[in-house]
Amino acid sequence: MTIINQLKTRDNFNGSEKDLANYILKNKEDVLNLSIQKLAINTFSSTSTIVRLCRKIGLKGFKDFKIKLSAELQKHYDDISTVDPDFPFTEDDSNKEIAQKIANVMETSIKQTSELLDNSTLEKAIRLISKAKNFGIFAYGDTYISALSFQNKLMKINFHAQLPTLVEESNFLADNFQKDDCALVISYSGRTKTTYQMTKILRLNGCCIIAITADKHSKIAQLSDLVIPINNSESSTDKISPFASSVAIDYILNTLYSGLFVADYDNNQRHRLASEKLFSDSRFSEQKK
C-alpha cells in the first residue's frame, strides 16, 4: 500500500497521528521541504509523534518518509494522463496536482487540434485574410479575450483588424462588411445565437466568412466559406472554465498570425524591429550609480 493510501486509511492511528496525517495529505509537496522540527510546529505535535507515525506505516523515520513520499508523488504526476477537461481537478488535489492536470488538458487540446489541421485549410485562410479589403474578428464571451489578443498581435505588424468593442456593435459592424471583405468568426459550440445572427448578416452581404469552431456541422459553420476545426472535448455549458477550448482557439489564432507574418516576412520583420526600437527609445535607461 502506498504512503498516501496508508495516511488516508489511518490504521491504528491515535488522535494526534490522525491530525498529522490530515496535514500531510493537504500539504504533500510542502512537507517535502520541511524539517521534522518545523513539521512538528506546523501541526502542533512533536517530533516523537512524527517518528511514531512514520514507523507505523513501515518506514524508518522522517527522512525515509520524505524520500518515499517524493518518489511516490513524482510517479503520481507522471501517471496523470486522462483528465476530464470540464472538471480537471477536485477539492482534494494539491496545487501541484492541479498544475499537472491543467498542463495535461492544455497539451491534449493543442495536440488534438493540431491533428485536425491541414496545410491547405491554413493556406486558404491566410490567403483570404491577406487579400481582404477589410478584415474583421467576431467573437462573444470567453472567445472575445482570444480575439482581442489576436487583434493586438496583428496591430504590431501594421495589419488592421476590426473588432467590436461592445457585443451590441457586432451586428452593426457586420452590416458594414461586403463582398471583398473577410470576417473571422470564433464560436466553440457554433450554436451561439448572438454569433449566429451576426454571421447571417455577413452571409447576406456576401462577405467571406472563416469560422473557428469545434462543430463543423453547426449552423455557424454551414454559413461559412471555410471552417478551421478545433478539438471537441469540452462541454459548452457545464464546466469549471473553458481551459481546453481557450487554449485550442489561442493555438489556431497564433498559427494564423504566424502565417500572416511569414506571408510578408521581410516587411513584417522590419516593422517589428522598428517598433521595438521606437519603444526602447521611449523608455528611461538605467543610470549607473
mmCIF file of C-alpha atoms in Angstrom:
data_model
loop_
_atom_site.group_PDB
_atom_site.id
_atom_site.type_symbol
_atom_site.label_atom_id
_atom_site.label_comp_id
_atom_site.label_asym_id
_atom_site.label_seq_id
_atom_site.Cartn_x
_atom_site.Cartn_y
_atom_site.Cartn_z
ATOM 1 C CA MET A 1 0.000 0.000 0.000
ATOM 2 C CA THR A 2 1.280 3.465 -0.863
ATOM 3 C CA ILE A 3 2.193 6.033 1.781
ATOM 4 C CA ILE A 4 -0.708 8.273 0.747
ATOM 5 C CA ASN A 5 -3.210 5.416 0.972
ATOM 6 C CA GLN A 6 -1.904 4.456 4.415
ATOM 7 C CA LEU A 7 -2.281 8.046 5.596
ATOM 8 C CA LYS A 8 -5.844 8.054 4.274
ATOM 9 C CA THR A 9 -6.689 4.685 5.857
ATOM 10 C CA ARG A 10 -5.231 5.727 9.265
ATOM 11 C CA ASP A 11 -4.966 2.160 10.598
ATOM 12 C CA ASN A 12 -4.129 2.204 14.325
ATOM 13 C CA PHE A 13 -3.593 5.989 14.370
ATOM 14 C CA ASN A 14 -4.348 7.897 17.568
ATOM 15 C CA GLY A 15 -5.864 11.398 17.578
ATOM 16 C CA SER A 16 -2.584 13.306 17.185
ATOM 17 C CA GLU A 17 -1.420 10.984 14.424
ATOM 18 C CA LYS A 18 -4.701 11.415 12.529
ATOM 19 C CA ASP A 19 -4.325 15.201 12.683
ATOM 20 C CA LEU A 20 -0.736 14.860 11.468
ATOM 21 C CA ALA A 21 -1.828 12.584 8.610
ATOM 22 C CA ASN A 22 -4.521 15.071 7.563
ATOM 23 C CA TYR A 23 -1.974 17.897 7.463
ATOM 24 C CA ILE A 24 0.455 15.864 5.356
ATOM 25 C CA LEU A 25 -2.276 14.899 2.878
ATOM 26 C CA LYS A 26 -3.284 18.534 2.418
ATOM 27 C CA ASN A 27 0.313 19.777 2.140
ATOM 28 C CA LYS A 28 2.116 16.900 0.458
ATOM 29 C CA GLU A 29 4.600 18.970 -1.592
ATOM 30 C CA ASP A 30 5.296 21.460 1.209
ATOM 31 C CA VAL A 31 6.068 18.691 3.695
ATOM 32 C CA LEU A 32 8.975 17.570 1.489
ATOM 33 C CA ASN A 33 10.723 20.884 2.213
ATOM 34 C CA LEU A 34 10.121 20.890 5.964
ATOM 35 C CA SER A 35 12.414 19.711 8.724
ATOM 36 C CA ILE A 36 10.922 17.401 11.316
ATOM 37 C CA GLN A 37 11.025 20.266 13.832
ATOM 38 C CA LYS A 38 9.173 22.633 11.508
ATOM 39 C CA LEU A 39 6.545 19.990 10.716
ATOM 40 C CA ALA A 40 6.023 19.453 14.448
ATOM 41 C CA ILE A 41 5.476 23.204 14.935
ATOM 42 C CA ASN A 42 3.082 23.450 11.973
ATOM 43 C CA THR A 43 0.982 20.534 13.220
ATOM 44 C CA PHE A 44 1.105 21.394 16.934
ATOM 45 C CA SER A 45 2.605 17.982 17.571
ATOM 46 C CA SER A 46 6.056 16.673 18.480
ATOM 47 C CA THR A 47 8.976 15.089 16.671
ATOM 48 C CA SER A 48 8.318 11.843 18.521
ATOM 49 C CA THR A 49 4.738 11.778 17.163
ATOM 50 C CA ILE A 50 6.086 12.233 13.621
ATOM 51 C CA VAL A 51 8.631 9.432 14.014
ATOM 52 C CA ARG A 52 5.987 7.148 15.517
ATOM 53 C CA LEU A 53 3.667 7.811 12.556
ATOM 54 C CA CYS A 54 6.463 7.054 10.097
ATOM 55 C CA ARG A 55 7.180 3.733 11.790
ATOM 56 C CA LYS A 56 3.502 2.785 11.859
ATOM 57 C CA ILE A 57 3.457 2.895 8.070
ATOM 58 C CA GLY A 58 6.605 0.796 7.823
ATOM 59 C CA LEU A 59 9.318 3.463 7.468
ATOM 60 C CA LYS A 60 12.495 4.047 9.498
ATOM 61 C CA GLY A 61 11.904 7.717 10.201
ATOM 62 C CA PHE A 62 11.088 11.123 8.759
ATOM 63 C CA LYS A 63 13.980 11.227 6.254
ATOM 64 C CA ASP A 64 12.924 7.853 4.876
ATOM 65 C CA PHE A 65 9.335 9.130 4.797
ATOM 66 C CA LYS A 66 10.279 12.183 2.667
ATOM 67 C CA ILE A 67 12.307 10.110 0.210
ATOM 68 C CA LYS A 68 9.500 7.603 -0.303
ATOM 69 C CA LEU A 69 6.793 10.295 -0.466
ATOM 70 C CA SER A 70 8.778 12.299 -3.050
ATOM 71 C CA ALA A 71 9.167 9.248 -5.289
ATOM 72 C CA GLU A 72 5.504 8.386 -4.882
ATOM 73 C CA LEU A 73 4.334 11.898 -5.787
ATOM 74 C CA GLN A 74 6.565 12.007 -8.873
ATOM 75 C CA LYS A 75 5.145 8.692 -10.068
ATOM 76 C CA HIS A 76 1.644 10.010 -9.397
ATOM 77 C CA TYR A 77 2.292 13.132 -11.516
ATOM 78 C CA ASP A 78 3.790 11.037 -14.314
ATOM 79 C CA ASP A 79 0.731 8.758 -14.269
ATOM 80 C CA ILE A 80 -1.746 11.617 -14.706
ATOM 81 C CA SER A 81 -2.846 11.034 -18.283
ATOM 82 C CA THR A 82 -6.642 11.122 -18.527
ATOM 83 C CA VAL A 83 -8.225 14.299 -17.178
ATOM 84 C CA ASP A 84 -11.818 15.471 -17.588
ATOM 85 C CA PRO A 85 -11.449 18.839 -19.418
ATOM 86 C CA ASP A 86 -14.699 20.106 -17.888
ATOM 87 C CA PHE A 87 -13.743 19.273 -14.290
ATOM 88 C CA PRO A 88 -9.997 18.615 -14.381
ATOM 89 C CA PHE A 89 -9.383 18.846 -10.635
ATOM 90 C CA THR A 90 -11.103 18.112 -7.335
ATOM 91 C CA GLU A 91 -11.115 19.768 -3.936
ATOM 92 C CA ASP A 92 -8.680 17.123 -2.676
ATOM 93 C CA ASP A 93 -5.986 17.909 -5.261
ATOM 94 C CA SER A 94 -2.857 19.762 -4.210
ATOM 95 C CA ASN A 95 -1.679 22.806 -6.139
ATOM 96 C CA LYS A 96 0.982 20.678 -7.829
ATOM 97 C CA GLU A 97 -1.618 18.108 -8.876
ATOM 98 C CA ILE A 98 -3.837 20.873 -10.242
ATOM 99 C CA ALA A 99 -0.902 22.317 -12.193
ATOM 100 C CA GLN A 100 -0.115 18.918 -13.693
ATOM 101 C CA LYS A 101 -3.731 18.277 -14.666
ATOM 102 C CA ILE A 102 -4.177 21.705 -16.256
ATOM 103 C CA ALA A 103 -0.952 21.146 -18.209
ATOM 104 C CA ASN A 104 -2.351 17.812 -19.390
ATOM 105 C CA VAL A 105 -5.633 19.395 -20.512
ATOM 106 C CA MET A 106 -3.819 22.126 -22.441
ATOM 107 C CA GLU A 107 -1.272 19.796 -24.044
ATOM 108 C CA THR A 108 -4.005 17.351 -25.097
ATOM 109 C CA SER A 109 -6.178 20.135 -26.520
ATOM 110 C CA ILE A 110 -3.348 21.545 -28.644
ATOM 111 C CA LYS A 111 -2.258 18.091 -29.823
ATOM 112 C CA GLN A 112 -5.795 17.054 -30.829
ATOM 113 C CA THR A 113 -6.437 20.387 -32.573
ATOM 114 C CA SER A 114 -3.129 20.117 -34.428
ATOM 115 C CA GLU A 115 -4.161 16.705 -35.733
ATOM 116 C CA LEU A 116 -7.359 18.221 -37.182
ATOM 117 C CA LEU A 117 -5.500 20.835 -39.203
ATOM 118 C CA ASP A 118 -4.271 20.502 -42.758
ATOM 119 C CA ASN A 119 -1.931 22.762 -44.698
ATOM 120 C CA SER A 120 -4.429 23.624 -47.447
ATOM 121 C CA THR A 121 -7.026 24.942 -44.986
ATOM 122 C CA LEU A 122 -4.475 27.156 -43.265
ATOM 123 C CA GLU A 123 -3.088 28.402 -46.573
ATOM 124 C CA LYS A 124 -6.572 29.287 -47.802
ATOM 125 C CA ALA A 125 -7.424 31.096 -44.558
ATOM 126 C CA ILE A 126 -4.223 33.152 -44.659
ATOM 127 C CA ARG A 127 -4.788 33.993 -48.338
ATOM 128 C CA LEU A 128 -8.390 35.103 -47.738
ATOM 129 C CA ILE A 129 -7.389 37.291 -44.786
ATOM 130 C CA SER A 130 -4.390 38.798 -46.620
ATOM 131 C CA LYS A 131 -6.355 39.755 -49.740
ATOM 132 C CA ALA A 132 -9.428 41.121 -47.963
ATOM 133 C CA LYS A 133 -10.220 44.797 -48.364
ATOM 134 C CA ASN A 134 -11.407 44.867 -44.761
ATOM 135 C CA PHE A 135 -10.824 42.210 -42.107
ATOM 136 C CA GLY A 136 -12.984 41.759 -39.017
ATOM 137 C CA ILE A 137 -12.910 39.466 -35.999
ATOM 138 C CA PHE A 138 -16.193 38.489 -34.376
ATOM 139 C CA ALA A 139 -16.303 36.704 -31.024
ATOM 140 C CA TYR A 140 -18.516 36.527 -27.963
ATOM 141 C CA GLY A 141 -17.931 35.730 -24.289
ATOM 142 C CA ASP A 142 -14.725 33.884 -23.390
ATOM 143 C CA THR A 143 -13.545 33.787 -27.008
ATOM 144 C CA TYR A 144 -13.504 37.604 -27.128
ATOM 145 C CA ILE A 145 -10.355 37.667 -24.983
ATOM 146 C CA SER A 146 -8.552 35.473 -27.507
ATOM 147 C CA ALA A 147 -9.846 37.661 -30.351
ATOM 148 C CA LEU A 148 -8.540 40.797 -28.632
ATOM 149 C CA SER A 149 -5.099 39.232 -28.224
ATOM 150 C CA PHE A 150 -5.100 38.275 -31.924
ATOM 151 C CA GLN A 151 -6.015 41.821 -32.934
ATOM 152 C CA ASN A 152 -3.181 43.140 -30.749
ATOM 153 C CA LYS A 153 -0.629 40.896 -32.472
ATOM 154 C CA LEU A 154 -1.837 41.955 -35.919
ATOM 155 C CA MET A 155 -1.617 45.622 -34.967
ATOM 156 C CA LYS A 156 2.090 45.152 -34.233
ATOM 157 C CA ILE A 157 2.738 44.165 -37.850
ATOM 158 C CA ASN A 158 0.573 47.009 -39.184
ATOM 159 C CA PHE A 159 -2.284 44.682 -40.164
ATOM 160 C CA HIS A 160 -5.610 46.326 -39.376
ATOM 161 C CA ALA A 161 -8.335 44.101 -37.916
ATOM 162 C CA GLN A 162 -11.713 45.418 -36.804
ATOM 163 C CA LEU A 163 -13.130 44.026 -33.560
ATOM 164 C CA PRO A 164 -16.386 45.238 -31.981
ATOM 165 C CA THR A 165 -15.816 46.937 -28.639
ATOM 166 C CA LEU A 166 -19.294 46.019 -27.383
ATOM 167 C CA VAL A 167 -21.484 42.989 -28.107
ATOM 168 C CA GLU A 168 -24.226 45.293 -29.337
ATOM 169 C CA GLU A 169 -21.865 46.655 -32.006
ATOM 170 C CA SER A 170 -21.320 43.252 -33.666
ATOM 171 C CA ASN A 171 -24.380 43.355 -35.909
ATOM 172 C CA PHE A 172 -23.744 46.955 -36.946
ATOM 173 C CA LEU A 173 -20.118 46.197 -37.799
ATOM 174 C CA ALA A 174 -21.116 43.012 -39.638
ATOM 175 C CA ASP A 175 -23.549 45.039 -41.737
ATOM 176 C CA ASN A 176 -20.629 47.159 -42.973
ATOM 177 C CA PHE A 177 -18.782 44.158 -44.403
ATOM 178 C CA GLN A 178 -19.278 43.428 -48.080
ATOM 179 C CA LYS A 179 -18.170 41.093 -50.884
ATOM 180 C CA ASP A 180 -14.446 41.957 -50.898
ATOM 181 C CA ASP A 181 -14.129 41.726 -47.113
ATOM 182 C CA CYS A 182 -13.295 38.828 -44.808
ATOM 183 C CA ALA A 183 -14.634 38.026 -41.342
ATOM 184 C CA LEU A 184 -13.206 35.589 -38.818
ATOM 185 C CA VAL A 185 -15.989 34.204 -36.620
ATOM 186 C CA ILE A 186 -14.959 32.409 -33.418
ATOM 187 C CA SER A 187 -17.504 30.145 -31.738
ATOM 188 C CA TYR A 188 -16.570 26.963 -29.856
ATOM 189 C CA SER A 189 -20.055 25.433 -29.983
ATOM 190 C CA GLY A 190 -21.091 27.049 -33.266
ATOM 191 C CA ARG A 191 -24.555 27.460 -31.776
ATOM 192 C CA THR A 192 -24.416 30.820 -30.014
ATOM 193 C CA LYS A 193 -27.498 32.803 -31.070
ATOM 194 C CA THR A 194 -25.769 36.183 -30.925
ATOM 195 C CA THR A 195 -22.899 34.988 -33.130
ATOM 196 C CA TYR A 196 -25.283 33.158 -35.464
ATOM 197 C CA GLN A 197 -27.385 36.280 -36.099
ATOM 198 C CA MET A 198 -24.252 38.293 -36.830
ATOM 199 C CA THR A 199 -22.939 35.549 -39.154
ATOM 200 C CA LYS A 200 -26.222 35.611 -41.087
ATOM 201 C CA ILE A 201 -25.758 39.327 -41.709
ATOM 202 C CA LEU A 202 -22.243 38.710 -43.024
ATOM 203 C CA ARG A 203 -23.558 35.943 -45.278
ATOM 204 C CA LEU A 204 -26.359 38.095 -46.691
ATOM 205 C CA ASN A 205 -23.828 40.821 -47.506
ATOM 206 C CA GLY A 206 -21.653 38.367 -49.439
ATOM 207 C CA CYS A 207 -18.714 38.715 -47.046
ATOM 208 C CA CYS A 208 -16.196 35.846 -46.960
ATOM 209 C CA ILE A 209 -16.519 34.032 -43.628
ATOM 210 C CA ILE A 210 -13.913 31.913 -41.844
ATOM 211 C CA ALA A 211 -15.187 30.069 -38.789
ATOM 212 C CA ILE A 212 -13.168 28.636 -35.916
ATOM 213 C CA THR A 213 -15.380 26.069 -34.202
ATOM 214 C CA ALA A 214 -15.473 22.610 -32.662
ATOM 215 C CA ASP A 215 -18.624 21.660 -34.578
ATOM 216 C CA LYS A 216 -18.095 21.701 -38.348
ATOM 217 C CA HIS A 217 -21.773 20.818 -38.837
ATOM 218 C CA SER A 218 -23.137 23.676 -36.729
ATOM 219 C CA LYS A 219 -25.333 26.436 -38.153
ATOM 220 C CA ILE A 220 -22.477 28.926 -37.992
ATOM 221 C CA ALA A 221 -20.145 26.507 -39.796
ATOM 222 C CA GLN A 222 -22.746 25.944 -42.519
ATOM 223 C CA LEU A 223 -22.886 29.697 -43.197
ATOM 224 C CA SER A 224 -19.097 29.897 -43.521
ATOM 225 C CA ASP A 225 -16.845 29.632 -46.570
ATOM 226 C CA LEU A 226 -14.075 27.948 -44.606
ATOM 227 C CA VAL A 227 -14.047 26.104 -41.283
ATOM 228 C CA ILE A 228 -10.940 25.744 -39.123
ATOM 229 C CA PRO A 229 -11.709 22.957 -36.643
ATOM 230 C CA ILE A 230 -10.647 22.714 -33.009
ATOM 231 C CA ASN A 231 -10.910 19.690 -30.743
ATOM 232 C CA ASN A 232 -14.363 18.957 -29.363
ATOM 233 C CA SER A 233 -13.593 17.674 -25.865
ATOM 234 C CA GLU A 234 -15.347 20.219 -23.696
ATOM 235 C CA SER A 235 -18.964 20.787 -22.714
ATOM 236 C CA SER A 236 -20.445 24.048 -23.969
ATOM 237 C CA THR A 237 -22.189 24.641 -20.632
ATOM 238 C CA ASP A 238 -21.190 22.525 -17.600
ATOM 239 C CA LYS A 239 -17.532 23.164 -16.783
ATOM 240 C CA ILE A 240 -15.263 24.909 -14.309
ATOM 241 C CA SER A 241 -13.648 27.034 -17.011
ATOM 242 C CA PRO A 242 -13.002 26.797 -20.771
ATOM 243 C CA PHE A 243 -9.411 25.559 -20.354
ATOM 244 C CA ALA A 244 -9.359 23.228 -23.375
ATOM 245 C CA SER A 245 -11.305 25.407 -25.809
ATOM 246 C CA SER A 246 -9.446 28.607 -24.901
ATOM 247 C CA VAL A 247 -6.015 27.106 -25.473
ATOM 248 C CA ALA A 248 -7.185 25.488 -28.738
ATOM 249 C CA ILE A 249 -8.530 28.807 -30.046
ATOM 250 C CA ASP A 250 -5.350 30.640 -28.981
ATOM 251 C CA TYR A 251 -3.310 27.973 -30.761
ATOM 252 C CA ILE A 252 -5.243 28.489 -34.020
ATOM 253 C CA LEU A 253 -5.039 32.281 -33.790
ATOM 254 C CA ASN A 254 -1.304 32.167 -33.067
ATOM 255 C CA THR A 255 -0.882 29.894 -36.091
ATOM 256 C CA LEU A 256 -2.820 32.319 -38.305
ATOM 257 C CA TYR A 257 -0.794 35.261 -37.015
ATOM 258 C CA SER A 258 2.443 33.415 -37.737
ATOM 259 C CA GLY A 259 1.230 32.508 -41.222
ATOM 260 C CA LEU A 260 0.323 36.127 -41.950
ATOM 261 C CA PHE A 261 3.707 37.223 -40.641
ATOM 262 C CA VAL A 262 5.525 34.763 -42.905
ATOM 263 C CA ALA A 263 3.412 35.795 -45.927
ATOM 264 C CA ASP A 264 5.247 39.148 -45.910
ATOM 265 C CA TYR A 265 8.152 38.193 -43.675
ATOM 266 C CA ASP A 266 10.743 40.862 -44.581
ATOM 267 C CA ASN A 267 8.350 43.810 -44.256
ATOM 268 C CA ASN A 268 6.792 42.470 -41.069
ATOM 269 C CA GLN A 269 10.200 41.814 -39.541
ATOM 270 C CA ARG A 270 11.386 45.336 -40.374
ATOM 271 C CA HIS A 271 8.185 46.808 -38.932
ATOM 272 C CA ARG A 272 8.529 44.832 -35.701
ATOM 273 C CA LEU A 273 12.186 45.782 -35.283
ATOM 274 C CA ALA A 274 11.410 49.440 -35.974
ATOM 275 C CA SER A 275 8.561 49.372 -33.461
ATOM 276 C CA GLU A 276 10.745 47.766 -30.811
ATOM 277 C CA LYS A 277 13.420 50.412 -31.377
ATOM 278 C CA LEU A 278 10.799 53.132 -31.021
ATOM 279 C CA PHE A 279 9.554 51.641 -27.766
ATOM 280 C CA SER A 280 13.064 51.157 -26.403
ATOM 281 C CA ASP A 281 13.930 54.785 -27.170
ATOM 282 C CA SER A 282 10.865 55.910 -25.230
ATOM 283 C CA ARG A 283 11.922 54.060 -22.082
ATOM 284 C CA PHE A 284 14.149 55.504 -19.365
ATOM 285 C CA SER A 285 17.569 53.906 -19.401
ATOM 286 C CA GLU A 286 19.103 52.740 -16.145
ATOM 287 C CA GLN A 287 21.686 55.160 -14.832
ATOM 288 C CA LYS A 288 24.872 53.785 -13.375
ATOM 289 C CA LYS A 289 25.401 54.745 -9.764
#
